Coordinates of C-alpha atoms (C1' of nucleotides) in Angstrom, one line a residue:
Chain A
M1 CA 0.0 0.0 0.0
K2 CA 1.0 3.5 -0.7
S3 CA 1.7 5.3 2.6
Y4 CA -0.5 8.2 3.6
R5 CA 2.6 9.9 4.8
Q6 CA 0.8 11.5 7.7
Y7 CA 2.3 11.7 11.2
C8 CA -0.9 10.3 12.8
A9 CA -1.4 7.0 14.6
L10 CA -4.6 6.2 12.6
A11 CA -2.9 6.9 9.3
R12 CA 0.1 4.8 10.2
A13 CA -2.2 1.9 11.4
L14 CA -4.0 2.1 8.0
D15 CA -0.6 2.1 6.3
V16 CA -0.3 -1.5 7.6
V17 CA -3.8 -2.9 7.7
G18 CA -5.8 -0.5 5.5
D19 CA -5.5 -2.3 2.3
R20 CA -8.4 -4.1 0.7
W21 CA -8.7 -7.6 2.1
T22 CA -6.1 -7.1 4.8
L23 CA -8.3 -7.0 7.9
L24 CA -10.3 -9.9 6.5
V25 CA -7.1 -11.9 6.3
V26 CA -6.5 -11.0 10.0
R27 CA -10.0 -12.1 10.8
E28 CA -9.3 -15.5 9.4
L29 CA -6.0 -15.9 11.3
A30 CA -7.6 -14.6 14.5
V31 CA -9.4 -18.0 14.7
G32 CA -6.0 -19.8 14.7
P33 CA -3.1 -20.7 12.4
R34 CA -4.1 -21.4 8.8
R35 CA -2.6 -22.8 5.7
Y36 CA -2.8 -21.0 2.4
G37 CA -5.6 -23.1 1.0
E38 CA -7.7 -22.7 4.1
L39 CA -7.3 -18.9 3.9
L40 CA -8.4 -19.0 0.3
D41 CA -11.5 -20.9 1.4
G42 CA -12.3 -18.5 4.3
L43 CA -11.9 -15.5 2.0
P44 CA -14.3 -16.2 -0.9
G45 CA -13.8 -13.7 -3.7
I46 CA -10.1 -13.0 -3.1
A47 CA -7.7 -13.6 -6.0
T48 CA -4.8 -15.9 -5.1
N49 CA -2.2 -13.4 -6.0
L50 CA -3.8 -10.9 -3.7
L51 CA -3.8 -13.3 -0.8
A52 CA -0.1 -13.9 -1.4
D53 CA 0.5 -10.1 -1.6
R54 CA -1.4 -9.4 1.6
L55 CA 0.4 -12.2 3.5
R56 CA 3.8 -10.8 2.5
S57 CA 2.7 -7.3 3.4
L58 CA 1.4 -8.4 6.8
E59 CA 4.6 -10.3 7.4
R60 CA 6.6 -7.1 6.7
G61 CA 4.3 -5.2 9.0
G62 CA 5.0 -7.7 11.8
V63 CA 1.3 -8.8 12.0
V64 CA 1.7 -12.3 10.6
T65 CA 4.4 -14.8 10.8
R66 CA 5.0 -18.0 8.9
A67 CA 5.9 -21.3 10.5
G68 CA 6.4 -24.0 7.8
D69 CA 3.2 -24.1 5.8
R70 CA 1.1 -22.3 8.5
Y71 CA 0.5 -18.6 8.8
R72 CA -0.3 -17.2 12.2
L73 CA -0.7 -13.9 13.9
T74 CA 2.2 -12.4 15.9
D75 CA 1.5 -10.8 19.3
R76 CA 1.2 -7.6 17.4
G77 CA -1.4 -9.2 15.1
R78 CA -3.4 -10.5 18.1
A79 CA -3.3 -6.9 19.4
L80 CA -5.7 -6.1 16.5
E81 CA -8.5 -8.0 18.2
P82 CA -10.0 -5.0 19.8
V83 CA -10.0 -3.3 16.4
L84 CA -11.8 -6.2 14.8
D85 CA -14.3 -6.4 17.7
E86 CA -15.2 -2.8 17.3
L87 CA -15.6 -2.9 13.6
L88 CA -17.6 -6.1 13.9
R89 CA -19.9 -4.4 16.5
W90 CA -20.3 -1.5 14.2
G91 CA -21.2 -3.8 11.3
I92 CA -23.8 -5.8 13.2
P93 CA -26.7 -3.4 12.2
L94 CA -25.7 -4.0 8.6
M95 CA -26.7 -7.6 8.9
V96 CA -30.3 -6.8 9.4
T97 CA -30.9 -6.8 5.7
G98 CA -30.3 -10.5 5.6
R99 CA -27.9 -12.7 3.8
G100 CA -29.0 -12.0 0.2
D101 CA -26.6 -13.9 -2.0
D102 CA -23.6 -13.2 0.1
E103 CA -21.1 -16.0 0.8
F104 CA -21.1 -17.4 4.3
R105 CA -18.8 -19.5 6.4
A106 CA -19.9 -20.9 9.7
H107 CA -16.8 -19.7 11.6
W108 CA -17.7 -16.1 10.8
L109 CA -20.6 -16.5 13.3
H110 CA -18.2 -16.7 16.3
G111 CA -17.3 -13.0 16.1
A112 CA -20.8 -11.9 15.5
V113 CA -22.1 -13.8 18.5
R114 CA -19.3 -12.7 20.7
T115 CA -20.0 -9.1 19.8
V116 CA -23.7 -9.2 20.2
L117 CA -23.5 -10.8 23.6
R118 CA -20.4 -8.8 24.7
D119 CA -22.0 -7.1 27.7
V120 CA -24.1 -10.0 28.9
R121 CA -23.6 -11.1 32.5
L122 CA -25.8 -13.8 34.0
E123 CA -25.7 -14.8 37.7
R124 CA -27.3 -18.1 36.9
P125 CA -25.1 -19.5 34.0
V126 CA -26.6 -20.5 30.7
V127 CA -25.1 -22.6 27.9
V128 CA -26.6 -22.2 24.5
E129 CA -25.5 -23.8 21.2
V130 CA -26.2 -22.1 17.9
H131 CA -26.2 -24.3 14.9
V132 CA -26.0 -23.3 11.2
P133 CA -25.4 -25.3 8.1
G134 CA -21.7 -26.2 8.3
G135 CA -21.0 -25.4 11.9
G136 CA -22.0 -23.4 14.9
V137 CA -21.1 -21.7 18.1
R138 CA -21.3 -22.8 21.7
V139 CA -22.1 -19.9 24.1
E140 CA -21.4 -20.1 27.8
A141 CA -22.8 -17.1 29.7
T142 CA -21.8 -16.6 33.3
A143 CA -21.5 -13.8 35.8
D144 CA -18.1 -13.2 34.4
G145 CA -19.3 -12.7 30.9
V146 CA -19.7 -14.8 27.8
R147 CA -17.3 -17.3 26.4
T148 CA -17.7 -18.8 23.0
G149 CA -16.3 -22.1 21.6
D150 CA -17.2 -24.9 19.3
P151 CA -20.4 -26.9 19.7
G152 CA -20.3 -30.3 21.3
A153 CA -17.6 -29.6 23.8
G154 CA -18.5 -30.1 27.5
A155 CA -21.9 -30.9 28.9
P156 CA -25.0 -30.7 26.7
P157 CA -26.3 -27.2 26.3
D158 CA -29.4 -25.9 28.1
A159 CA -30.8 -24.9 24.7
T160 CA -30.0 -25.2 21.0
L161 CA -30.8 -22.7 18.3
R162 CA -30.9 -24.0 14.7
G163 CA -31.6 -22.3 11.4
P164 CA -30.1 -20.3 8.5
P165 CA -27.4 -17.8 9.4
D166 CA -29.4 -14.6 9.0
A167 CA -32.3 -16.1 11.0
V168 CA -30.3 -17.1 14.0
L169 CA -28.4 -13.9 13.9
A170 CA -31.6 -11.9 13.7
V171 CA -32.8 -13.6 16.9
L172 CA -29.5 -13.3 18.7
A173 CA -29.0 -9.6 17.7
G174 CA -32.5 -8.7 18.5
F175 CA -33.6 -7.7 15.0
A176 CA -36.5 -10.1 15.5
A177 CA -38.2 -11.8 18.3
L178 CA -38.0 -15.6 18.6
D179 CA -41.6 -16.2 17.5
E180 CA -41.2 -13.8 14.5
R181 CA -38.7 -16.2 12.9
A182 CA -40.4 -19.4 12.0
D183 CA -37.2 -20.6 10.3
V184 CA -35.4 -20.8 13.7
E185 CA -35.9 -24.0 15.6
V186 CA -35.4 -24.2 19.3
A187 CA -34.5 -27.3 21.2
G188 CA -34.1 -27.7 25.0
S189 CA -35.0 -25.1 27.5
L190 CA -36.8 -22.2 25.9
A191 CA -36.7 -20.4 29.3
A192 CA -32.9 -20.6 29.4
L193 CA -32.6 -19.2 25.9
R194 CA -35.0 -16.4 26.8
R195 CA -32.9 -15.5 29.9
L196 CA -29.9 -15.2 27.6
L197 CA -31.7 -13.0 25.1
R198 CA -33.2 -10.8 27.8
A199 CA -29.7 -10.1 29.2
R200 CA -28.4 -8.6 26.0
G201 CA -28.8 -5.0 24.9
R202 CA -31.4 -3.6 22.6
P203 CA -31.7 -4.0 18.8
G204 CA -29.1 -1.9 17.0
S205 CA -27.4 -1.9 20.4
S206 CA -25.4 1.4 20.2
A207 CA -27.7 4.4 20.0
T208 CA -29.0 4.1 16.5
A209 CA -32.1 6.2 17.3
E210 CA -31.5 8.8 14.7
A211 CA -33.2 11.9 13.5
E212 CA -31.6 11.2 10.1
P213 CA -32.6 8.8 7.4
A214 CA -34.3 6.3 9.8
G215 CA -34.5 2.6 8.9
P216 CA -31.7 0.2 8.7
P217 CA -28.2 1.6 7.8
N218 CA -27.3 1.5 4.1
R219 CA -24.7 -0.7 2.6
A220 CA -22.0 0.0 0.1
Chain B
M1 CA -16.2 0.2 -3.3
K2 CA -16.8 -3.2 -4.6
S3 CA -18.7 -5.2 -1.9
Y4 CA -16.9 -8.2 -0.4
R5 CA -20.3 -10.0 -0.6
Q6 CA -19.7 -11.9 2.6
Y7 CA -22.4 -12.3 5.2
C8 CA -20.0 -11.2 8.0
A9 CA -20.3 -8.1 10.1
L10 CA -16.7 -7.2 9.6
A11 CA -16.9 -7.5 5.8
R12 CA -20.1 -5.4 5.7
A13 CA -18.5 -2.8 7.9
L14 CA -15.6 -2.6 5.5
D15 CA -18.0 -2.4 2.6
V16 CA -18.9 1.0 4.1
V17 CA -15.7 2.3 5.6
G18 CA -13.0 0.1 4.2
D19 CA -12.1 2.2 1.2
R20 CA -8.8 4.1 1.0
W21 CA -9.1 7.5 2.8
T22 CA -12.5 6.8 4.2
L23 CA -11.6 6.4 7.8
L24 CA -9.3 9.4 7.6
V25 CA -12.3 11.4 6.4
V26 CA -14.2 10.2 9.4
R27 CA -11.2 11.1 11.6
E28 CA -11.5 14.7 10.3
L29 CA -15.2 14.9 10.9
A30 CA -14.9 13.4 14.3
V31 CA -13.5 16.7 15.5
G32 CA -16.6 18.5 14.4
P33 CA -18.5 19.7 11.3
R34 CA -16.1 20.7 8.5
R35 CA -16.3 22.4 5.1
Y36 CA -14.9 20.9 2.0
G37 CA -11.8 23.1 2.0
E38 CA -11.1 22.4 5.6
L39 CA -11.3 18.6 4.9
L40 CA -8.9 19.0 2.1
D41 CA -6.4 20.7 4.4
G42 CA -6.8 18.1 7.1
L43 CA -6.2 15.3 4.6
P44 CA -3.0 16.2 2.9
G45 CA -2.3 14.0 -0.1
I46 CA -5.9 13.3 -1.0
A47 CA -7.1 14.2 -4.5
T48 CA -10.1 16.5 -4.6
N49 CA -12.1 14.1 -6.7
L50 CA -11.5 11.3 -4.2
L51 CA -12.6 13.5 -1.3
A52 CA -15.8 14.2 -3.2
D53 CA -16.3 10.5 -4.0
R54 CA -15.7 9.5 -0.3
L55 CA -18.1 12.1 1.0
R56 CA -20.8 10.9 -1.4
S57 CA -20.1 7.3 -0.5
L58 CA -20.2 8.0 3.3
E59 CA -23.5 9.9 2.8
R60 CA -25.0 6.8 1.1
G61 CA -23.7 4.7 3.9
G62 CA -25.4 6.9 6.5
V63 CA -22.2 7.9 8.1
V64 CA -22.0 11.5 7.0
T65 CA -24.7 14.1 6.4
R66 CA -24.5 17.5 4.7
A67 CA -26.0 20.6 6.2
G68 CA -25.5 23.6 3.9
D69 CA -21.8 23.8 3.2
R70 CA -20.9 21.7 6.2
Y71 CA -20.3 18.0 6.4
R72 CA -20.9 16.3 9.7
L73 CA -21.1 12.8 11.2
T74 CA -24.5 11.2 11.8
D75 CA -25.1 9.3 15.0
R76 CA -24.1 6.2 13.0
G77 CA -20.9 8.0 12.1
R78 CA -20.2 9.0 15.7
A79 CA -20.6 5.3 16.6
L80 CA -17.4 4.7 14.7
E81 CA -15.4 6.5 17.5
P82 CA -14.5 3.2 19.3
V83 CA -13.2 1.9 16.0
L84 CA -11.1 4.9 15.4
D85 CA -9.9 4.8 19.0
E86 CA -8.8 1.1 18.8
L87 CA -7.0 1.6 15.5
L88 CA -5.4 4.7 16.9
R89 CA -4.2 2.8 19.9
W90 CA -2.8 0.1 17.7
G91 CA -1.0 2.6 15.6
I92 CA 0.7 4.4 18.5
P93 CA 3.7 2.1 18.5
L94 CA 4.2 3.0 14.8
M95 CA 4.9 6.5 15.8
V96 CA 8.1 5.6 17.6
T97 CA 10.1 5.9 14.4
G98 CA 9.5 9.6 14.4
R99 CA 7.9 12.0 12.0
G100 CA 10.3 11.7 9.1
D101 CA 8.9 13.9 6.3
D102 CA 5.3 13.0 7.0
E103 CA 2.7 15.7 7.0
F104 CA 1.4 16.9 10.4
R105 CA -1.7 18.7 11.6
A106 CA -1.9 19.8 15.2
H107 CA -5.5 18.5 15.7
W108 CA -4.3 15.0 15.0
L109 CA -2.5 15.1 18.3
H110 CA -5.8 15.1 20.2
G111 CA -6.6 11.5 19.4
A112 CA -3.1 10.3 20.1
V113 CA -3.0 12.0 23.5
R114 CA -6.5 10.7 24.4
T115 CA -5.4 7.2 23.4
V116 CA -2.1 7.2 25.2
L117 CA -3.7 8.5 28.4
R118 CA -6.9 6.5 28.1
D119 CA -6.6 4.5 31.3
V120 CA -5.1 7.3 33.4
R121 CA -6.9 8.0 36.7
L122 CA -5.6 10.6 39.1
E123 CA -7.0 11.2 42.6
R124 CA -5.3 14.5 42.7
P125 CA -6.3 16.1 39.4
V126 CA -3.6 17.5 37.0
V127 CA -4.0 19.8 34.1
V128 CA -1.3 19.7 31.4
E129 CA -1.1 21.6 28.1
V130 CA 0.8 20.2 25.2
H131 CA 1.9 22.7 22.6
V132 CA 3.2 21.9 19.1
P133 CA 3.7 24.3 16.2
G134 CA 0.2 25.2 15.0
G135 CA -1.8 24.1 18.0
G136 CA -1.9 21.8 21.0
V137 CA -4.0 19.9 23.4
R138 CA -5.2 20.6 26.9
V139 CA -5.3 17.5 29.2
E140 CA -7.3 17.4 32.4
A141 CA -6.7 14.2 34.3
T142 CA -9.0 13.5 37.3
A143 CA -10.2 10.4 39.2
D144 CA -12.9 10.0 36.5
G145 CA -10.4 9.8 33.7
V146 CA -8.8 12.1 31.1
R147 CA -10.6 14.8 29.2
T148 CA -8.9 16.7 26.3
G149 CA -9.7 20.0 24.8
D150 CA -8.1 23.0 23.3
P151 CA -5.4 24.9 25.1
G152 CA -6.1 28.2 26.7
A153 CA -9.5 27.2 28.1
G154 CA -10.1 27.5 31.8
A155 CA -7.5 28.0 34.5
P156 CA -3.8 28.0 33.6
P157 CA -2.4 24.5 33.5
D158 CA -0.2 23.0 36.1
A159 CA 2.5 22.3 33.5
T160 CA 3.1 22.9 29.8
L161 CA 4.9 20.7 27.4
R162 CA 6.3 22.2 24.2
G163 CA 8.2 20.9 21.3
P164 CA 8.0 19.2 17.9
P165 CA 5.2 16.6 17.5
D166 CA 7.3 13.5 17.6
A167 CA 9.2 14.7 20.6
V168 CA 6.2 15.5 22.8
L169 CA 4.5 12.3 21.6
A170 CA 7.6 10.3 22.5
V171 CA 7.5 11.7 26.0
L172 CA 3.7 11.3 26.4
A173 CA 3.7 7.7 24.9
G174 CA 6.7 6.7 27.0
F175 CA 9.0 6.0 24.1
A176 CA 11.5 8.2 25.8
A177 CA 12.0 9.7 29.3
L178 CA 11.6 13.4 29.8
D179 CA 15.3 14.1 30.1
E180 CA 16.1 12.0 27.0
R181 CA 14.4 14.5 24.8
A182 CA 16.2 17.8 24.9
D183 CA 13.8 19.2 22.3
V184 CA 11.0 19.1 24.7
E185 CA 10.6 22.1 26.9
V186 CA 8.7 22.0 30.2
A187 CA 7.1 25.0 31.9
G188 CA 5.3 25.0 35.2
S189 CA 5.3 22.2 37.7
L190 CA 7.6 19.4 36.6
A191 CA 6.2 17.3 39.5
A192 CA 2.6 17.6 38.2
L193 CA 3.8 16.4 34.7
R194 CA 5.7 13.5 36.3
R195 CA 2.6 12.5 38.2
L196 CA 0.6 12.3 35.0
L197 CA 3.3 10.4 33.1
R198 CA 3.7 7.9 36.0
A199 CA 0.0 7.2 35.9
R200 CA 0.1 6.0 32.3
G201 CA 0.9 2.4 31.1
R202 CA 4.2 1.2 29.8
P203 CA 5.8 2.0 26.4
G204 CA 4.0 0.1 23.6
S205 CA 1.2 -0.2 26.2
S206 CA -0.5 -3.4 25.0
A207 CA 1.8 -6.4 25.4
T208 CA 4.3 -5.8 22.7
A209 CA 6.9 -8.0 24.4
E210 CA 7.4 -10.4 21.6
A211 CA 9.5 -13.4 20.8
E212 CA 9.3 -12.3 17.2
P213 CA 11.3 -9.8 15.2
A214 CA 11.8 -7.5 18.3
G215 CA 12.3 -3.8 17.9
P216 CA 9.8 -1.3 16.8
P217 CA 7.0 -2.5 14.5
N218 CA 7.5 -2.0 10.9
R219 CA 5.6 0.4 8.7
A220 CA 4.1 -0.1 5.2
Chain C
dC1 C1' -2.5 -31.7 -4.9
dT2 C1' -0.9 -27.3 -2.6
dG3 C1' 1.2 -22.8 -3.0
dC4 C1' 1.9 -19.6 -5.3
dA5 C1' 3.4 -16.4 -10.1
dT6 C1' 2.1 -14.5 -14.5
dC7 C1' -0.8 -12.4 -17.6
dC8 C1' -4.6 -9.4 -18.9
dG9 C1' -9.0 -6.6 -19.0
dC10 C1' -11.0 -3.4 -15.9
dT11 C1' -11.5 -0.3 -12.1
dT12 C1' -9.6 2.9 -9.0
dC13 C1' -6.2 6.2 -7.7
dG14 C1' -3.6 10.5 -7.9
dA15 C1' -2.2 14.7 -10.0
dT16 C1' -3.5 18.5 -12.5
dA17 C1' -6.6 21.4 -15.1
dC18 C1' -10.8 23.4 -15.4
dT19 C1' -15.8 25.4 -14.2
dG20 C1' -19.9 27.4 -11.7
Chain D
dC1 C1' -14.5 28.2 -2.6
dA2 C1' -16.4 23.8 -3.9
dG3 C1' -16.3 20.9 -6.5
dT4 C1' -16.1 18.3 -11.8
dA5 C1' -13.3 16.5 -15.9
dT6 C1' -9.5 14.3 -17.7
dC7 C1' -5.8 11.1 -18.1
dG8 C1' -1.7 8.2 -17.1
dA9 C1' -0.4 5.0 -13.5
dA10 C1' -1.3 1.6 -10.2
dG11 C1' -4.1 -1.9 -8.1
dC12 C1' -7.8 -5.4 -8.4
dG13 C1' -10.1 -9.6 -10.0
dG14 C1' -10.4 -13.7 -12.8
dA15 C1' -8.1 -17.2 -15.4
dT16 C1' -4.4 -19.9 -16.2
dG17 C1' 0.4 -21.8 -15.7
dC18 C1' 3.7 -24.2 -13.2
dA19 C1' 7.0 -25.9 -9.7
dG20 C1' 7.5 -28.8 -5.5

DNA sequence: CTGCATCCGCTTCGATACTG
DNA sequence: CAGTATCGAAGCGGATGCAG
């Protein structure tokens, strides 16, 4: 990337991670070390030469390191997590328009779920599993906060949510009530699920009550 | 921008603010409403047609609105502040290499100072003013946290820091000790300034103790 | 087969010139 | 002052080639 040549921390950060695709590459590596082919699969739409370019650039920037045939984040790369989280959070309202014909990978759900439930605290713990075609997320909400992981680990969940990605996300993010989405199937304790949902913030979450153009935020 | 067409909150966020220059435009408007010419001056290096493009795109995205000849952020645009803050924070270590021949605007210092002193709490309040050629920042640190503003407002500060941008930033960010930077001039209570500096975190702040390439993070 | 590099049409960027 | 028009250069995206 061409440097902005501005003595500003934001501009210098963007000199490193501001290129097209770059933060999405970091998103993929934030899950864990990945091989080139796995990255390609997790980044539908990227050209193979661009992925190679971005990986080299991130290596130069000290964000990514290569061990054999695996790429992984450095400490400096892991320090980008708060950035990803805030961008993710800001992007959640943009999911209300549904999936359309966008690509989808089950592991992308982890971040969305973590973000949506970020401030949840529950005195009486709840474990909920979210299942979508191709994978899912296990959510453990306690008094200390929410931890996410892969489904199937540990004891059986109190409740299970199953459906297409935009449907389960609509319910989790509060775009729609449970009974408004007939394409979401609930198994186990409905009461436990309701407790989790009641503990989260309101719809758009961050003050999107606007005098401006009202309605869901625009895309592109 | 061409959409990533991924049903992922991060990708959708980047569809709106991922373009080159876009977040820097938001940075400028985060200070307050600005006119076209003021934006051009705050974004050295941008081409005028690109600024016009970005402003239109941000308007479509619901981030910016236009009132007469002023552009300003919508609520949705102001919701980007945590994103800017985290990116800024991540970028601070990249400032250690000094200014070089990068452009500089005094109002960029506000964000850097806020970020560097983000977690500072002081039972006995301190007011410090930082002066650089063309402007400066007033810092009021109390038990509730740090507030920044323009110099000259309110009572005279306890201490004043003056010097070139990279010098005062090095001292504030902890890249260098006060007596290591002869180009930084201190007026007023040295003790008050020291109390403020002691209250802040360590150098790179966020765990940059790395087994990897050591030394300051690379740019570009 | 994986992990890229090369080529090519197209879009975007960046610099300057120009207009209401 | 606030943009639009233009044009060469650089970057992107898709396909294909090729080495280990």
